[in-house]
Structure formats: structure tokens, C-alpha cells
Short mmCIF file of C-alpha atoms and ligand atoms in Angstrom, two decimals:
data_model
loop_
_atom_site.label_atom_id
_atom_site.label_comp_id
_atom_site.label_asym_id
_atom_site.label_seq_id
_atom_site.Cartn_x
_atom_site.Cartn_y
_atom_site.Cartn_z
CA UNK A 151 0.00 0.00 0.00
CA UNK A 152 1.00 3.60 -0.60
CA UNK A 153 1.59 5.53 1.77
CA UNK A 154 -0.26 9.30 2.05
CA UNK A 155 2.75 11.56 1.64
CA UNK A 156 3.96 9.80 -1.45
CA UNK A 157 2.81 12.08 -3.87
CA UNK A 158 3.91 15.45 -2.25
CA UNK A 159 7.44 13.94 -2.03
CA UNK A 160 6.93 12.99 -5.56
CA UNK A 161 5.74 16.11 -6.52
CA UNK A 162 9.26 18.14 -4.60
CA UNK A 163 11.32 15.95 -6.65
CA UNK A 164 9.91 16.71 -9.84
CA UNK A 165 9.70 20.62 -8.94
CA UNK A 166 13.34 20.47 -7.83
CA UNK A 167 14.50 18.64 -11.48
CA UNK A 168 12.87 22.11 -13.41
CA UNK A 169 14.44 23.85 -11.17
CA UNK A 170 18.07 22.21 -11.63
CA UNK A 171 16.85 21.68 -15.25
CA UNK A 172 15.99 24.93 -16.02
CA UNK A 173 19.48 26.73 -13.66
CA UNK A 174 21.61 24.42 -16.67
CA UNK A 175 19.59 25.79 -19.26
CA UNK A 176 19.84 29.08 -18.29
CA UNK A 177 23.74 29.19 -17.52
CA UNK A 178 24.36 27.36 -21.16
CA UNK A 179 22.42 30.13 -22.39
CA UNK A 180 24.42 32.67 -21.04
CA UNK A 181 27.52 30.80 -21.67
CA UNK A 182 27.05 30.66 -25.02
CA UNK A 183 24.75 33.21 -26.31
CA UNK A 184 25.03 35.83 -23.63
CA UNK A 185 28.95 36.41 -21.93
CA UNK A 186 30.87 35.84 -25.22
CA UNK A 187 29.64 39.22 -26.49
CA UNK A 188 29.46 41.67 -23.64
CA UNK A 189 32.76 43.32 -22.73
CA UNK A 190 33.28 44.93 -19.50
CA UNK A 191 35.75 47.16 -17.82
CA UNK A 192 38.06 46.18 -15.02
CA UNK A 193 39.84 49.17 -12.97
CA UNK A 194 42.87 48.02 -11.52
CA UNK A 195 45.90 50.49 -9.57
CA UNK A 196 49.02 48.80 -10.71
CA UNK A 197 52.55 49.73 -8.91
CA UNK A 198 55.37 50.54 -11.24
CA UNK A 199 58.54 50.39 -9.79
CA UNK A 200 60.28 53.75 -10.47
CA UNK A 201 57.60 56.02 -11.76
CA UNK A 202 57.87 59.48 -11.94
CA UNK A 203 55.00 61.22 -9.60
CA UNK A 204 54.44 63.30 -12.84
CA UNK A 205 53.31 60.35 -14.43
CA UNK A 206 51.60 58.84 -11.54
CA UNK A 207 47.79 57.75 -12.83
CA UNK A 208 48.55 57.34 -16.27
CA UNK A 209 45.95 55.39 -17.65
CA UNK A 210 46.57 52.07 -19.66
CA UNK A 211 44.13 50.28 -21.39
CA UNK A 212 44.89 46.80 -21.82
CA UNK A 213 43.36 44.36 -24.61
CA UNK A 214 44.42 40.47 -25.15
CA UNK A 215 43.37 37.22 -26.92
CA UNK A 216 40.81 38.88 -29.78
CA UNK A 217 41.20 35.54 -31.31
CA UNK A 218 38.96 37.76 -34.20
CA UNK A 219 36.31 35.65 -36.04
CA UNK A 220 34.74 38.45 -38.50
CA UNK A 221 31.65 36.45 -38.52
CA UNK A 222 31.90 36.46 -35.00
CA UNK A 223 33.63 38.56 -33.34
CA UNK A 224 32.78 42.09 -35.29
CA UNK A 225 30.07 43.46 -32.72
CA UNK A 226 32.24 42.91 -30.00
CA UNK A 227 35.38 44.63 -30.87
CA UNK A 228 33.45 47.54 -32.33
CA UNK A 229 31.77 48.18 -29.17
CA UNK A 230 35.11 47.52 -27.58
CA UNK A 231 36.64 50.04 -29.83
CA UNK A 232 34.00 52.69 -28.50
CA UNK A 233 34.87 52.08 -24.35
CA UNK A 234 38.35 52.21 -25.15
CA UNK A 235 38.12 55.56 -27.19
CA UNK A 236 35.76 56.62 -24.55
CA UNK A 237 37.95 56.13 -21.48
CA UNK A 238 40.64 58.70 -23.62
CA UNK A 239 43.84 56.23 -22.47
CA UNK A 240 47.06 57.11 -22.76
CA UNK A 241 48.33 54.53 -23.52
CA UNK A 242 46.44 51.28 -25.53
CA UNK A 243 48.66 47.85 -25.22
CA UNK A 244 47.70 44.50 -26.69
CA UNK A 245 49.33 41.36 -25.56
CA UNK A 246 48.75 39.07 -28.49
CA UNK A 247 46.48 35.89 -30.00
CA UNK A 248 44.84 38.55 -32.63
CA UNK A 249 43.81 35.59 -34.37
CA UNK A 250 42.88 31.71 -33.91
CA UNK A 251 44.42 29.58 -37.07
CA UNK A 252 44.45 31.70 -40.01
CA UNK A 253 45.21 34.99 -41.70
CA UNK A 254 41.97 36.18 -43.18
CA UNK A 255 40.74 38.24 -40.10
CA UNK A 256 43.75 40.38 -39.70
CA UNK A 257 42.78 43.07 -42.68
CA UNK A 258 39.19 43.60 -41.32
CA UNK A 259 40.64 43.64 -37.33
CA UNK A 260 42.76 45.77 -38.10
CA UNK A 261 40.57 48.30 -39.84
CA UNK A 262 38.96 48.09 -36.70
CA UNK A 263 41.66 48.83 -34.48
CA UNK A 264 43.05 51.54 -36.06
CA UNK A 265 40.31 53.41 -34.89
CA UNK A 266 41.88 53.12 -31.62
CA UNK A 267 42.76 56.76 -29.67
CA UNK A 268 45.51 57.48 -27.14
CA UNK A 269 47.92 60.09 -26.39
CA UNK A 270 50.90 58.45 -26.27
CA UNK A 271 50.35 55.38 -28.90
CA UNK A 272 49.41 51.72 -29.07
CA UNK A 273 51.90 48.98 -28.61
CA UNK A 274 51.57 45.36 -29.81
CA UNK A 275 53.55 41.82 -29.23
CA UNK A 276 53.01 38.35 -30.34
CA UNK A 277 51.14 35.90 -29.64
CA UNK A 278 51.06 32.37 -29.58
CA UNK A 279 48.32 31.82 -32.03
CA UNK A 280 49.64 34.75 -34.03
CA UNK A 281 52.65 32.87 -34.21
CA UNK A 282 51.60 29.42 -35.24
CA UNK A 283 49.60 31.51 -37.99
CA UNK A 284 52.00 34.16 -39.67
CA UNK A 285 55.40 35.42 -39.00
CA UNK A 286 56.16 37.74 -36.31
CA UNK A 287 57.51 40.20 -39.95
CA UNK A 288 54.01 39.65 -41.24
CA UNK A 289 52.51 40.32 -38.00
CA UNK A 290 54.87 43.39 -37.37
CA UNK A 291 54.55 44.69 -40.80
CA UNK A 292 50.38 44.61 -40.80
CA UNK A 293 50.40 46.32 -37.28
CA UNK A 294 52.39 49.03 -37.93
CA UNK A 295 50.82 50.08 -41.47
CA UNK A 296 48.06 51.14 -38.62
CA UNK A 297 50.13 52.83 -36.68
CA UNK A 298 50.16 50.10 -34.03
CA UNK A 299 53.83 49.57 -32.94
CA UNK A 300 54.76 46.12 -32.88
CA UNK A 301 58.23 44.77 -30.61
CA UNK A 302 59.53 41.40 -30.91
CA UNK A 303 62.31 41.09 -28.23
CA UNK A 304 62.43 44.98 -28.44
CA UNK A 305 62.20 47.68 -26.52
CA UNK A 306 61.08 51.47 -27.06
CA UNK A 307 61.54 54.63 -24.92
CA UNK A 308 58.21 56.74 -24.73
CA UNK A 309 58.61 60.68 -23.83
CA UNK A 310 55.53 61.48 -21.65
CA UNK A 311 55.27 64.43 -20.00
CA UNK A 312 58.79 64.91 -20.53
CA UNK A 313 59.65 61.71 -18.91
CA UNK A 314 60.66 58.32 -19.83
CA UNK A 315 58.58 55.29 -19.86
CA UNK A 316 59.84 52.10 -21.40
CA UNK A 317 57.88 49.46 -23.04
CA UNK A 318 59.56 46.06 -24.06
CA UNK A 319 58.07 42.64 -25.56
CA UNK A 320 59.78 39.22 -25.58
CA UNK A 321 58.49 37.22 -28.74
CA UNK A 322 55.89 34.47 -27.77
CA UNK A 323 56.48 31.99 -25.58
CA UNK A 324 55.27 28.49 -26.39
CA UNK A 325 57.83 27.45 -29.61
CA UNK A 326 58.52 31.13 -30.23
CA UNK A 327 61.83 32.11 -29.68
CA UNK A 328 61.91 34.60 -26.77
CA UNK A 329 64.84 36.30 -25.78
CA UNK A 330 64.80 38.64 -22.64
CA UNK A 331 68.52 39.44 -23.12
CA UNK A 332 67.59 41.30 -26.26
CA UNK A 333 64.22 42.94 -25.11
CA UNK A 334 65.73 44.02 -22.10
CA UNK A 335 68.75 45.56 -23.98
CA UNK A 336 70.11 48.81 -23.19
CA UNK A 337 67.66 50.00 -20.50
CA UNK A 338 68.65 51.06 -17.86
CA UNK A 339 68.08 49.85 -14.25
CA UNK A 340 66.36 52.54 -12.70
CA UNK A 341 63.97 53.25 -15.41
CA UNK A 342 60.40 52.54 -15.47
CA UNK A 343 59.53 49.48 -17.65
CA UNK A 344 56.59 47.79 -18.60
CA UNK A 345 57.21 44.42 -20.36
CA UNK A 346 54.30 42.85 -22.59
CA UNK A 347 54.64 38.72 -22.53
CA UNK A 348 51.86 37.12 -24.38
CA UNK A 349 52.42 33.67 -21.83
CA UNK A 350 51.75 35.27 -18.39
CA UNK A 351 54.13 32.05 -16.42
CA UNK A 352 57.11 33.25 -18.35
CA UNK A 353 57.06 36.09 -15.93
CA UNK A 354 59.40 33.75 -13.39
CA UNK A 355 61.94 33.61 -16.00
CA UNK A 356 62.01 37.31 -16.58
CA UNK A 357 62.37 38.19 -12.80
CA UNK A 358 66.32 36.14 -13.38
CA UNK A 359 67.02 38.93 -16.19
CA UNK A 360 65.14 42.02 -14.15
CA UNK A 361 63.48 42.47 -11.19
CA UNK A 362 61.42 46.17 -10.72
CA UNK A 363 59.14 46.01 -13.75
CA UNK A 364 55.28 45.36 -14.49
CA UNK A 365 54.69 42.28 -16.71
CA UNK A 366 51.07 42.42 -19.04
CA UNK A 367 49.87 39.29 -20.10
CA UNK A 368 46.67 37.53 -21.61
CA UNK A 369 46.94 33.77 -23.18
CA UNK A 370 44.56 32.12 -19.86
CA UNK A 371 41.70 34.03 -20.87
CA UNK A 372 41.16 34.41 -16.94
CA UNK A 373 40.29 30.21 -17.70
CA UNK A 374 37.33 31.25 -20.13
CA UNK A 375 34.98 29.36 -17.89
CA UNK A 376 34.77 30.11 -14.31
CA UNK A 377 32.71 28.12 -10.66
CA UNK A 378 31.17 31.46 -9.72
CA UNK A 379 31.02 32.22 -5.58
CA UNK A 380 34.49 30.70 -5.32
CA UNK A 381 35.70 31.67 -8.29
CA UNK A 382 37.62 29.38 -9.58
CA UNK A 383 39.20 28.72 -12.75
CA UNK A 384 40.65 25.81 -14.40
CA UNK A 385 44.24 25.31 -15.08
CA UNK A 386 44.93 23.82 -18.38
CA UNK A 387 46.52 25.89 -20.79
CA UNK A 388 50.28 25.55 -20.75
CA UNK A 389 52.46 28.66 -19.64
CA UNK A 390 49.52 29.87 -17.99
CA UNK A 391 49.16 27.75 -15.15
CA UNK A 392 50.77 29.44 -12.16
CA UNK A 393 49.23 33.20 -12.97
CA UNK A 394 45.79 32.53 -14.44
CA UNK A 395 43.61 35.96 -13.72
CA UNK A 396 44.31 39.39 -12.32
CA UNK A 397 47.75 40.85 -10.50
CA UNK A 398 50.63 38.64 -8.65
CA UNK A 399 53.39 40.47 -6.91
CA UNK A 400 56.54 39.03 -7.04
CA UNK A 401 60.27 40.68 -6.31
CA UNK A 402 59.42 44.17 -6.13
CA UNK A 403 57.80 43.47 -9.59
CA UNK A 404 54.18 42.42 -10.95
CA UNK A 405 52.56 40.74 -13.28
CA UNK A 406 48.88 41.40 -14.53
CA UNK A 407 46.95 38.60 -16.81
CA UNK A 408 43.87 39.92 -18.26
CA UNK A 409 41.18 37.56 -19.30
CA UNK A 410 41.24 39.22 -22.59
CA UNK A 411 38.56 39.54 -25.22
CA UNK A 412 37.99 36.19 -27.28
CA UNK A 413 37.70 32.60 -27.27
CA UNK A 414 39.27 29.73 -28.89
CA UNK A 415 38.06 26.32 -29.55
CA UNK A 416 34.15 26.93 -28.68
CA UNK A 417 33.27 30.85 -28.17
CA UNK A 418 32.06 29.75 -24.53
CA UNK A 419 32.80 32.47 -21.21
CA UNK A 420 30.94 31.47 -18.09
CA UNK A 421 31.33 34.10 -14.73
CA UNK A 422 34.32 35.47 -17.16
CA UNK A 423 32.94 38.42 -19.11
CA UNK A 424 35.56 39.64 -22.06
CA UNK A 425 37.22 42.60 -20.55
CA UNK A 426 39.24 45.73 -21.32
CA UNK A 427 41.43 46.19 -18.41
CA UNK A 428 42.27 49.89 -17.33
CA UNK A 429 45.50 50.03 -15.42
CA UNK A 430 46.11 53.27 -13.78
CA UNK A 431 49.40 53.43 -12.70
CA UNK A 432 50.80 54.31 -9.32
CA UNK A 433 53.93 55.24 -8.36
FE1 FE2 B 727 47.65 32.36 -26.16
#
């Protein structure tokens, strides 16, 4: 025989399925359809070793990982373009993986980007992707036709302000052929120095050749997916294992990885919104 409370039991179990039925649906919809094409904008007060007070706040906006589908992607970066141009940086840097697996995006992204505004210029560096795609020359040579400069184990010296900020770029990490030796030439020890590395681990190795400098990465993509309420985001992509999202301090020196713009594989963010960082620098 049945007993009487049966069916209300049965009735909370089915109730509680929609409810877990309908949670999955709605986080694959916002997974999917939702968080892959909303941008937002992360403030974050970064130390730089060095600074000048006169150049204390000076505002960097920081883009990584467009991984640019035009099909895709072209909604998103021009609504991108418009924050950026509307926080009026001083400074735009992009840390690499412009592109997934082939060349055909890079005419149309670029058209894009070179609608970019700051006062003091935009700075480029490889990629991973970009480098399993093209050559760094091709890379270098499309950039800068835009006005975007592009360093591959280089280094420039910006005036700003009547000051001197440098900027330096190793070549990508994972079968590139990085050389901190070069990128690091000829500055000297007590200057300022930002150094854009596409593969946010390398940072370790670049603390043995300088310590005193601020290290922008992407590559992690903050993990793409994240478990929201603890926040946490998988490890799995290699050279970005140790520094996944946000700033480490190490040595007097730092290291920010954004969680850039794109995706790869399937265009899938959960709890990890594309962002345009804005560093504002302290000294
Ligand atoms: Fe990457």
C-alpha cells in the first residue's frame, strides 16, 4: 500500500529537477549566447617600480586574446573600440592571440583597431596563435601600417610628460623564440619598464634577467569558464598555469593577466565576461 505523503514527495522531486533543469539551461544560455559578447571594464591600480610622480595615474588600457572571427567577433570589438576611445587612455597595449588559425581576419581587425585613440600610442607583441599563424615580420609589418607599434624582443623609450617610460616585448612563448637578453637591452636599471609577454608564467623567468618592472599578459583568458562564488578557474593551458587571472606580486615586480577579449576552440565564457582592463598606474 502507498503511503499518504507519497505524492507530495513525488511532486518536490519533480519541482526540484525544473528547477536544476531549467538553472543548466539558463547558464548554457548565457555561456554561449550571452557572456561571449558583452565586454566589460576592469579598474585596476598597478605599482610601477620607479615612476615618476608626474606620471603617476597614467591610464593604460589593456586588450588580449581577440582571437577575431569576422563572422563572430565584429560586434564585439566595435563596441570595444567605443569604451576604449571613450575612457581617452594614454596609452592602448595588446598582448597578443589577434587571431585563432588563419590569416583572413587580420585586414578587417585591423581596420577596426586603427580606430583606436591614445595620447601616447598603441603597442603590440606576439602571440602564440599569431605565431603558429603568420610570422612575427608579417605580424609586425600589418600592425604598424596602422600605426600600431609592434616589438619582438624589443624595446622602445616613450617621452611622456617629458619623462621616460619604457615598453619592451619578448616574442611568444610556447615554440617562439623569446629572448629577454635582447628585449631588455640597453635600458637602464632605474627606469620605469613595462614588459608585454603574451604567456603570463614566463614572468618567473624574466624576474632572473630584471626584477622592478610590471609584466602584461593575456593567453589564460582568466580560464574562459569560471565556478562562480568561489571563483575558480581551471588550469589547463600551458604557460599559464601558475598566474591565471588578475595581478601577482613578485620581487618588487608584478605581473597582470587579463582575461582578454575572445575565445578559442568553442566561443564559450561562463562568470568570465571579455574585458578591457584599465591600469592606472601608481607610483
Ligand atoms: Fe595564447
Amino acid at each position: 500500500m502507498k503511503s499518504s505523503d507519497e505524492k507530495p514527495n513525488k511532486k518536490r522531486f519533480l519541482t526540484r529537477r525544473k528547477f536544476i533543469y531549467g538553472a543548466i539551461g539558463a547558464a548554457c544560455g548565457d555561456a554561449f549566447f550571452i557572456e561571449p559578447n558583452i565586454s566589460h571594464i576592469s579598474k585596476n591600480l598597478l605599482k610601477l617600480p620607479h615612476l615618476p610622480t608626474s606620471l603617476n595615474n597614467l591610464k593604460i588600457v589593456h586588450l588580449s586574446d581577440l582571437h577575431y572571427k569576422p563572422d563572430k567577433d565584429e560586434n564585439l570589438l566595435i563596441s570595444i573600440i567605443d569604451k576604449v576611445n571613450n575612457i581617452k587612455p594614454d596609452l592602448i597595449i595588446l598582448t597578443g592571440d589577434y587571431v585563432d588559425h588563419d590569416t583572413t581576419g587580420i585586414t578587417p581587425m585591423l581596420e577596426h583597431l586603427s580606430q583606436l585613440k591614445a595620447n601616447h600610442g598603441i603597442l603590440a607583441c606576439m602571440g602564440n596563435h599569431d605565431g603558429w599563424t603568420a610570422s612575427g615580420q608579417y605580424f609586425k609589418n600589418a600592425f604598424e601600417k596602422h600605426n600600431i607599434q609592434f616589438l619582438i624582443n624589443q624595446n622602445t623609450a616613450l617621452n611622456i610628460n617629458n619623462e621616460t617610460l619604457y615598453i619592451a616585448a619578448t616574442d611568444f612563448i610556447w615554440n617562439g623564440n623569446p629572448n629577454p637578453l635582447q628585449t631588455l637591452k640597453g635600458i637602464p636599471s632605474n627606469a620605469p619598464l613595462i614588459t608585454m609577454v603574451h604567456e603570463p608564467d614566463y614572468f618567473d623567468t624574466m624576474l632572473k634577467h630584471r626584477d622592478h618592472h610590471l609584466q602584461l599578459s593575456g593567453h589564460t583568458h582568466g580560464g574562459q569558464c569560471r565556478v562562480p562564488i568561489i571563483n575558480y578557474a581551471p588550469r589547463t593551458v600551458k604557460y599559464g598555469k601558475k598566474y591565471i587571472y588578475g595581478k601577482y606580486s613578485r620581487e618588487n615586480s608584478s605581473v597582470f593577466v587579463t582575461k582578454g577579449t575572445g575565445t578559442t576552440a568553442i566561443r564559450v565564457r561562463f562568470s568570465c565576461l571579455p574585458e578591457i582592463a584599465l591600469h592606472h598606474l601608481q607610483a
